[in-house]
């Protein structure tokens, strides 16, 4: 029986059981398509990284002895949409059965389900064999629970996979969470190792994208494209992280700095989200490295890292499949403003935003706290429409795929899901940014000032936000301290703060 197997661009799982044997009756199909380049305006580095990684994967498959049909974006056979391409493939190769791996995006899941329903040949969907939970494990775990608390989910995952456990019930190190030690500001030391260099010739791909007039955002330096685009390079990045960055990962996880883009972060999200690396192998490699270097690496560094992958990453995926498609329309705080132009240029006097956005445009990367407490914080305080915020995050980051982007953006960052992901909104005044970064030092605004013309805009925006959303947060225990402070605030002072905030919201590009 002649079988066609589809491999999507984020299904580059070199270890999938599909590839355990070669079978002359199987043809693998991969395609670079306008359907994927155009559903949102992506960062140029993101498009390049996906295409380059897909091409490396196709070469590997061929070397393994598999038959591969690969459409480049400029291939004249390419119909540029998945269904038309598959129909053509099935006809041309007299395919009798169609097989695919379950996609991680709702959009593609629906498209493939509908396609299969209409097909007259046999079809079969396979697991992508990537995640540590199934699509429904999350819903089963939280069955009957009022709140979907990540910490409980994470502890259960630690037990289930026996990761850093002393006994079946007790965590190594005597506690589950070392978050409180991950709060250091980086002040120039310890030295940050150089970015891992990689050889990647992406000039042809860039030329092709440009010839096809694909609309992208951001910048690319084709001589310095340092994203891993095959399995070996992905493993190199993982080892580089263990050997050079893990030692301080937890300590400086929340730190931000004008001169350092990556600090001690792993930059593994693209390799994992494209499935070139399996989350379990990442966790096991890191834990094993720590076990062999306990004299220099503290448990808090490694636990912080494990929590992000075993906890947050799987939690976000579970939330996505539980709540979609409704999730993508949620706007519980009724925010309606538009993103300022400077989100696309970095052209603002607010130094923290200028750095976080310019870096995102140049590197297709910002670390978690930059995404959450700089750009996300500003977007929420200025009450931007979550659709616009989502679109920006989905486009700009190298690792942005909807299942993990939307839950982080609409949920954790914008509180548009009304608190499904986060129990309180991640908002702050300038003081948090000042505490965790050196951004305020060279800013034209004064972080210590509140309502004056030269005051940090985050300060007035913060109190204005709490005041405007007062009704909404009335019953939220975690907000009660801030709400009490707001209630006690002198009315004239509050009005002065609100007046400044209104001016910023009316014209953010002026600041
Ligand atoms: P590290 O800091 O080294 O962390 C290690 C790994 O942990 C990451 O590679 C990632 O796989 C995982 N991880 C860490 N935090 C999270 C999280 N909150 N959710 C899921 N996984 C996590 N991550 C994406 O992969 N894709 C996105 O589109 C995305 N969008 C985000 C949008 C917003 C508004 C926010 C606040 C966060 C977003 N994140 C997203 C989560 C996080 O910021 C990135 O995973 C991280 O910055 C990637 O860089 P890194 O690999 O150096 O991560
Ligand atoms: Fe950002 Fe305010 Fe600090 Fe300027 S003063 S860098 S606007 S937090």
XYZ file of C-alpha atoms and ligand atoms in Angstrom:
572
model
C 0.000 0.000 0.000
C 1.471 3.365 -0.983
C 1.449 5.703 2.023
C 2.027 9.466 2.199
C 3.272 10.847 5.518
C 3.090 14.560 6.189
C 5.832 16.264 8.219
C 4.919 19.805 9.236
C 7.581 22.472 9.791
C 7.407 22.174 13.581
C 7.444 18.357 13.541
C 11.166 17.847 13.027
C 11.339 15.009 15.539
C 14.392 13.008 14.491
C 13.543 10.379 17.101
C 9.951 9.694 16.034
C 9.093 6.000 15.679
C 8.090 6.644 12.048
C 11.783 6.646 11.250
C 12.695 3.435 13.076
C 12.425 1.520 9.787
C 12.494 2.597 6.195
C 9.680 1.430 3.983
C 9.725 1.703 0.185
C 5.969 2.207 0.177
C 6.180 5.426 2.208
C 6.702 8.872 0.752
C 7.360 11.715 3.192
C 5.988 15.114 2.260
C 7.264 18.494 3.436
C 6.474 21.946 2.046
C 7.406 25.590 2.619
C 4.117 27.384 1.991
C 2.622 30.870 1.794
C -0.151 29.526 3.992
C 2.441 29.395 6.771
C 4.492 32.485 5.942
C 1.420 34.703 5.644
C -1.059 33.834 8.430
C 0.771 36.406 10.533
C 3.705 38.678 9.714
C 6.685 36.699 11.067
C 10.172 37.818 11.973
C 12.534 37.173 9.053
C 14.768 35.036 11.297
C 11.815 32.868 12.233
C 10.923 32.099 8.604
C 14.569 31.451 7.775
C 15.099 29.216 10.820
C 12.056 27.086 10.010
C 12.895 26.675 6.322
C 16.558 25.932 7.008
C 15.647 23.370 9.702
C 13.037 21.737 7.456
C 15.584 21.411 4.652
C 18.157 19.863 7.013
C 15.520 17.417 8.211
C 14.578 16.433 4.642
C 18.255 15.813 3.829
C 18.567 13.623 6.928
C 15.459 11.663 5.954
C 16.845 11.072 2.469
C 20.166 9.941 3.951
C 18.222 7.504 6.102
C 16.937 5.970 2.867
C 13.453 7.506 2.880
C 11.658 8.851 -0.167
C 11.003 12.556 0.379
C 8.972 15.013 -1.664
C 10.008 18.509 -0.611
C 8.504 21.682 -2.046
C 10.597 24.789 -1.572
C 8.628 28.016 -1.459
C 9.633 28.761 -5.045
C 8.979 25.249 -6.395
C 6.658 25.495 -9.377
C 4.680 22.473 -8.145
C 3.925 24.308 -4.888
C 0.259 25.344 -4.615
C 1.158 27.286 -1.444
C -1.593 25.775 0.659
C -1.561 22.498 2.502
C -4.750 20.938 1.211
C -4.041 21.664 -2.463
C -0.500 20.368 -2.105
C -1.660 17.177 -0.434
C -4.348 16.545 -3.056
C -1.740 16.938 -5.770
C 0.710 14.623 -4.000
C -1.932 11.929 -3.495
C -2.865 12.030 -7.167
C 0.669 12.130 -8.559
C 1.989 9.322 -6.343
C -1.177 7.174 -6.419
C -1.314 7.321 -2.635
C -3.638 4.825 -0.951
C -3.267 5.931 2.645
C -2.560 9.336 4.216
C -0.817 9.600 7.602
C 0.020 12.653 9.691
C 1.189 13.573 13.160
C -1.233 15.474 15.367
C -0.455 19.164 14.865
C 0.049 21.423 17.856
C -1.916 24.308 16.439
C -5.695 24.295 16.461
C -5.766 25.940 13.011
C -3.814 23.074 11.413
C -5.601 20.439 13.436
C -8.935 21.611 12.035
C -7.566 21.881 8.517
C -6.225 18.326 8.564
C -9.323 16.863 10.210
C -11.530 18.453 7.560
C -9.197 17.313 4.808
C -9.244 13.719 6.064
C -13.031 13.738 6.382
C -13.280 14.508 2.688
C -10.622 12.066 1.521
C -11.728 8.799 0.015
C -8.548 6.936 0.928
C -7.679 5.629 4.404
C -6.181 8.119 6.868
C -4.465 7.829 10.240
C -3.255 10.391 12.789
C -0.206 9.646 14.961
C 1.074 11.237 18.121
C 4.000 13.603 17.525
C 5.821 11.771 20.372
C 7.167 15.055 21.649
C 5.293 16.197 24.728
C 5.322 14.686 28.187
C 1.553 14.978 28.466
C -1.207 14.136 26.028
C -3.609 16.802 24.808
C -6.126 15.782 27.480
C -3.924 14.923 30.507
C -4.204 18.518 31.734
C -8.008 18.475 31.702
C -8.020 15.103 33.474
C -5.570 16.309 36.110
C -7.613 19.410 36.967
C -10.994 17.676 36.762
C -13.252 19.103 39.466
C -10.669 21.704 40.593
C -11.659 25.372 40.768
C -8.228 26.778 39.944
C -5.710 25.390 37.489
C -2.655 25.963 39.656
C 0.624 25.364 37.782
C 2.533 24.425 40.924
C 0.372 21.320 41.559
C 0.615 20.292 37.938
C 4.408 20.675 38.093
C 4.766 18.640 41.279
C 2.710 15.887 39.741
C 4.969 15.903 36.660
C 8.067 15.665 38.855
C 6.598 12.603 40.561
C 5.265 11.056 37.365
C 8.614 11.262 35.573
C 10.730 10.832 38.698
C 12.675 14.031 38.071
C 14.778 15.303 40.981
C 12.883 13.186 43.509
C 14.338 11.958 46.825
C 11.540 9.446 47.363
C 8.338 8.814 45.407
C 6.760 11.760 47.251
C 9.585 14.032 48.378
C 11.547 16.404 46.158
C 15.306 16.525 46.203
C 16.638 19.462 48.188
C 13.642 19.367 50.559
C 11.383 21.665 48.574
C 9.693 21.836 45.203
C 10.412 25.392 44.309
C 13.503 27.569 44.610
C 11.923 30.549 42.895
C 12.728 32.978 45.713
C 16.468 32.591 45.008
C 16.021 33.459 41.326
C 15.767 37.181 41.778
C 19.226 38.692 41.346
C 20.005 41.809 39.379
C 22.996 41.379 37.054
C 25.574 44.121 37.703
C 28.340 43.204 35.268
C 29.463 39.997 36.927
C 29.654 37.026 36.851
C 30.885 37.227 33.255
C 28.375 36.118 30.663
C 29.789 33.576 28.216
C 29.781 34.569 24.565
C 26.801 33.661 22.429
C 27.277 30.165 20.966
C 28.496 30.615 17.400
C 27.116 28.473 14.603
C 27.819 28.067 10.926
C 24.628 28.551 8.939
C 24.565 29.602 5.314
C 21.143 31.170 4.960
C 21.832 33.497 2.038
C 19.863 31.448 -0.524
C 16.856 31.136 1.730
C 16.904 34.880 2.401
C 17.094 35.592 -1.321
C 14.194 33.264 -2.024
C 12.032 34.869 0.687
C 12.814 38.294 -0.641
C 12.095 37.299 -4.272
C 8.764 35.876 -3.192
C 7.984 39.230 -1.482
C 7.001 37.538 1.772
C 6.225 40.301 4.261
C 8.366 39.927 7.374
C 9.427 41.991 10.362
C 12.782 42.473 12.050
C 16.351 42.182 10.890
C 18.772 39.441 9.972
C 22.551 39.325 9.793
C 23.132 36.510 7.320
C 26.773 36.146 8.313
C 25.852 35.618 11.939
C 22.786 33.435 12.057
C 23.255 31.631 15.340
C 20.093 29.553 15.670
C 20.374 25.769 15.615
C 18.821 24.385 12.438
C 19.521 20.655 12.738
C 19.685 18.066 15.465
C 23.433 18.173 15.963
C 23.477 21.951 16.372
C 20.514 21.712 18.760
C 22.390 19.208 20.916
C 25.424 21.505 20.805
C 23.308 24.370 22.168
C 22.039 22.102 24.939
C 25.554 21.061 25.908
C 26.748 24.646 25.702
C 23.998 25.608 28.122
C 25.009 22.890 30.598
C 28.687 23.703 30.438
C 28.501 27.490 30.444
C 25.169 28.914 31.509
C 23.403 26.549 33.910
C 25.657 27.534 36.784
C 23.913 30.950 37.015
C 20.645 30.279 35.174
C 18.327 30.491 38.186
C 20.093 33.382 39.897
C 19.744 35.754 36.944
C 16.609 34.359 35.332
C 14.691 37.602 35.921
C 17.561 40.039 35.338
C 17.673 42.444 32.381
C 20.577 44.480 31.028
C 21.102 47.002 28.241
C 24.285 45.315 26.969
C 23.342 41.660 27.387
C 20.506 40.059 25.456
C 20.672 36.469 26.569
C 22.329 36.556 30.017
C 22.256 32.942 31.240
C 19.190 31.846 29.271
C 19.397 28.673 27.214
C 17.894 29.838 23.877
C 16.585 26.305 23.456
C 12.951 27.208 22.762
C 13.248 27.097 18.954
C 15.028 23.720 18.982
C 12.341 22.342 21.278
C 9.310 23.941 19.635
C 10.412 22.654 16.233
C 10.881 19.266 18.003
C 14.531 18.849 17.085
C 15.059 18.360 20.814
C 12.765 16.389 23.080
C 11.881 18.075 26.391
C 12.707 14.897 28.306
C 16.195 14.687 26.857
C 16.744 18.363 27.646
C 15.665 17.870 31.258
C 17.618 14.645 31.693
C 20.788 16.095 30.167
C 20.624 19.158 32.401
C 19.832 17.190 35.572
C 22.575 14.686 34.831
C 25.095 17.487 34.223
C 24.134 19.015 37.554
C 24.514 15.653 39.342
C 28.079 15.444 38.070
C 28.842 19.053 39.027
C 27.040 19.494 42.321
C 30.141 21.027 43.822
C 29.740 24.094 41.580
C 26.069 24.120 40.528
C 23.410 24.715 43.151
C 20.082 22.876 43.030
C 18.216 26.196 42.676
C 19.745 26.762 39.218
C 18.615 23.431 37.868
C 15.195 23.321 39.548
C 14.374 26.716 38.037
C 15.170 25.373 34.605
C 13.322 22.072 35.018
C 10.212 23.939 36.210
C 10.081 25.973 32.995
C 10.053 22.897 30.776
C 8.397 20.168 32.820
C 6.012 22.657 34.385
C 5.212 25.764 32.391
C 5.742 24.386 28.892
C 3.506 21.354 29.383
C 1.005 23.386 31.416
C 0.618 25.939 28.615
C 0.059 23.229 26.051
C -2.568 21.574 28.276
C -4.327 24.885 28.798
C -4.322 25.514 25.045
C -6.061 22.267 24.175
C -8.490 22.620 27.064
C -9.564 26.144 26.159
C -9.277 26.428 22.367
C -10.837 27.713 20.196
C -12.586 29.990 22.675
C -9.272 31.126 24.182
C -8.274 33.166 21.155
C -11.258 35.481 21.544
C -10.973 36.149 25.293
C -10.721 39.771 26.378
C -12.001 39.715 29.957
C -10.627 43.157 30.798
C -12.291 44.661 27.713
C -9.100 46.306 26.496
C -9.424 48.033 23.139
C -6.407 50.271 22.487
C -4.016 49.848 19.563
C -0.344 48.975 19.806
C 1.869 52.027 19.307
C 4.059 52.242 16.226
C 7.192 51.928 18.341
C 6.442 48.226 18.876
C 7.530 47.839 15.244
C 10.548 50.158 15.371
C 11.831 50.384 18.949
C 11.677 54.128 18.514
C 10.664 55.324 21.983
C 12.303 57.340 24.737
C 11.323 54.771 27.356
C 14.657 53.003 27.669
C 13.345 49.646 28.856
C 10.924 49.368 25.929
C 13.491 50.683 23.483
C 15.950 47.939 24.483
C 13.450 45.083 24.742
C 11.849 45.905 21.384
C 15.045 46.732 19.466
C 16.560 43.502 20.705
C 13.454 41.573 19.612
C 13.671 43.126 16.144
C 17.398 42.379 15.853
C 17.522 38.957 17.461
C 13.969 37.546 17.215
C 14.503 36.935 20.912
C 13.757 38.453 24.278
C 13.821 36.460 27.466
C 10.794 35.755 29.586
C 10.920 38.766 31.893
C 11.493 41.171 29.005
C 8.403 39.721 27.309
C 6.347 39.717 30.490
C 7.447 42.746 32.493
C 8.533 45.199 29.781
C 6.499 44.844 26.570
C 3.666 42.786 28.096
C 3.452 45.015 31.157
C 3.261 48.159 29.014
C 0.651 46.646 26.684
C -1.559 45.663 29.612
C -1.134 48.933 31.525
C -2.039 50.898 28.399
C -4.959 48.510 27.828
C -4.085 47.254 24.345
C -6.454 44.911 22.577
C -5.242 41.324 23.197
C -5.728 40.494 19.499
C -3.099 43.056 18.578
C -0.784 42.011 21.382
C -1.084 38.359 20.353
C -0.366 39.143 16.741
C 2.804 40.975 17.694
C 4.116 38.179 19.926
C 3.149 35.492 17.413
C 5.146 37.264 14.745
C 8.236 38.559 16.427
C 9.779 35.656 18.336
C 11.711 32.783 16.804
C 9.905 30.331 19.097
C 6.379 31.664 18.619
C 3.903 28.911 17.847
C 0.333 29.528 18.854
C -0.044 26.821 21.532
C 2.700 28.385 23.649
C 2.487 31.981 22.433
C -1.213 32.615 23.054
C -1.330 31.043 26.506
C 1.660 33.108 27.566
C 0.467 36.317 25.928
C -3.300 36.379 26.266
C -3.160 34.398 29.491
C -0.092 35.007 31.599
C 0.785 38.439 30.255
C -2.494 40.151 29.341
C -4.853 38.503 31.866
C -7.390 38.398 29.033
C -8.460 34.914 30.144
C -9.642 36.377 33.457
C -7.058 34.468 35.487
C -6.997 30.945 34.072
C -3.198 30.994 33.752
C -2.219 33.697 36.250
C -3.957 34.331 39.542
C -3.170 38.035 39.308
C -2.092 40.303 36.472
C 1.642 40.719 35.877
C 1.750 44.500 36.111
C 4.272 46.721 37.821
C 5.371 50.298 38.138
C 8.886 51.373 37.161
C 10.330 50.251 40.491
C 10.292 46.549 39.558
C 12.036 47.328 36.251
C 14.594 49.417 38.114
C 15.151 46.610 40.621
C 15.820 43.973 37.962
C 17.709 45.960 35.295
C 19.988 48.882 34.496
C 17.451 50.299 32.010
C 16.410 53.229 34.197
C 19.952 54.542 34.653
C 20.121 56.120 31.187
C 16.425 56.765 30.666
C 15.150 60.288 30.035
C 12.395 59.530 32.536
C 12.940 59.423 36.260
C 11.864 56.179 37.832
C 11.492 57.848 41.239
C 8.985 60.418 39.948
C 5.291 59.783 39.570
C 3.164 62.478 37.929
C 5.551 65.100 36.548
C 6.455 65.500 32.869
C 9.761 63.704 33.447
C 8.224 60.884 35.533
C 8.510 57.262 34.482
C 5.287 56.514 32.524
C 4.975 53.062 34.114
C 4.345 54.699 37.519
C 1.201 56.576 36.545
C 0.021 53.840 34.196
C 0.183 51.313 37.018
C -2.146 53.191 39.386
C -4.430 54.217 36.563
C -4.783 50.572 35.521
C -5.677 49.468 39.032
C -8.188 52.286 39.315
C -9.820 51.638 35.947
C -10.037 47.878 36.532
C -11.048 48.301 40.176
C -14.389 46.550 39.813
C -12.797 43.623 38.078
C -10.193 42.966 40.767
C -12.501 43.635 43.726
C -12.739 40.001 44.787
C -9.148 39.012 43.940
C -7.350 38.238 47.211
C -3.921 38.498 45.604
C -4.690 42.079 44.577
C -6.062 43.179 47.928
C -2.876 44.792 49.232
C -2.482 47.002 46.147
C -6.204 47.763 46.103
C -6.048 48.865 49.742
C -3.169 51.197 48.914
C -5.157 52.564 45.984
C -8.195 53.136 48.184
C -6.127 55.049 50.714
C -4.439 57.234 48.105
C -5.088 60.950 48.260
C -7.704 61.830 45.596
C -5.773 64.771 44.185
C -2.672 62.662 43.869
C -4.593 59.889 42.158
C -6.149 62.366 39.732
C -2.693 63.732 38.859
C -1.441 60.205 38.192
C -4.478 59.413 36.066
C -4.117 62.579 34.084
C -0.529 61.684 33.171
C -1.536 58.082 32.380
C -4.345 59.298 30.106
C -1.857 61.411 28.177
C 0.483 58.414 27.705
C -2.370 56.140 26.631
C -3.707 58.739 24.192
C -0.325 59.127 22.519
C 2.184 56.427 23.505
C 4.366 57.205 20.506
C 5.094 60.633 21.994
C 6.889 59.083 24.980
P 14.963 29.781 29.075
O 14.750 30.945 29.951
O 16.332 29.267 28.939
O 13.979 28.628 29.578
C 14.144 27.270 29.186
C 12.944 26.754 28.465
O 11.807 26.736 29.311
C 12.504 27.562 27.251
O 13.275 27.247 26.113
C 11.050 27.158 27.100
O 10.936 25.991 26.347
C 10.628 26.862 28.529
N 9.826 27.963 29.078
C 10.239 28.957 29.879
N 9.194 29.742 30.237
C 8.120 29.234 29.616
C 6.756 29.606 29.565
N 6.271 30.652 30.244
N 5.932 28.870 28.792
C 6.377 27.808 28.107
N 7.662 27.405 28.118
C 8.518 28.105 28.875
N 7.779 30.653 24.746
C 7.784 30.002 23.576
O 8.402 28.936 23.457
N 7.095 30.490 22.501
C 6.396 31.671 22.576
O 5.788 32.085 21.596
C 6.391 32.370 23.797
N 5.726 33.548 23.914
C 5.737 34.217 25.095
C 5.011 35.404 25.193
C 4.981 36.094 26.386
C 4.169 37.349 26.511
C 5.684 35.602 27.498
C 5.659 36.336 28.791
C 6.414 34.431 27.400
C 6.448 33.706 26.217
N 7.151 32.490 26.090
C 7.121 31.824 24.894
C 7.827 31.878 27.241
C 9.317 32.252 27.404
O 9.445 33.635 27.402
C 10.194 31.629 26.325
O 9.974 30.240 26.284
C 11.688 31.849 26.622
O 11.945 33.215 26.740
C 12.523 31.239 25.527
O 13.876 31.535 25.702
P 14.935 30.461 26.238
O 14.853 29.248 25.398
O 16.241 31.139 26.356
O 14.322 30.108 27.646
Fe 11.420 52.163 31.753
Fe 10.529 53.965 33.482
Fe 12.904 52.860 33.854
Fe 12.527 54.564 31.852
S 12.401 55.019 34.021
S 13.615 52.622 31.761
S 10.436 54.107 31.255
S 10.952 51.836 33.896
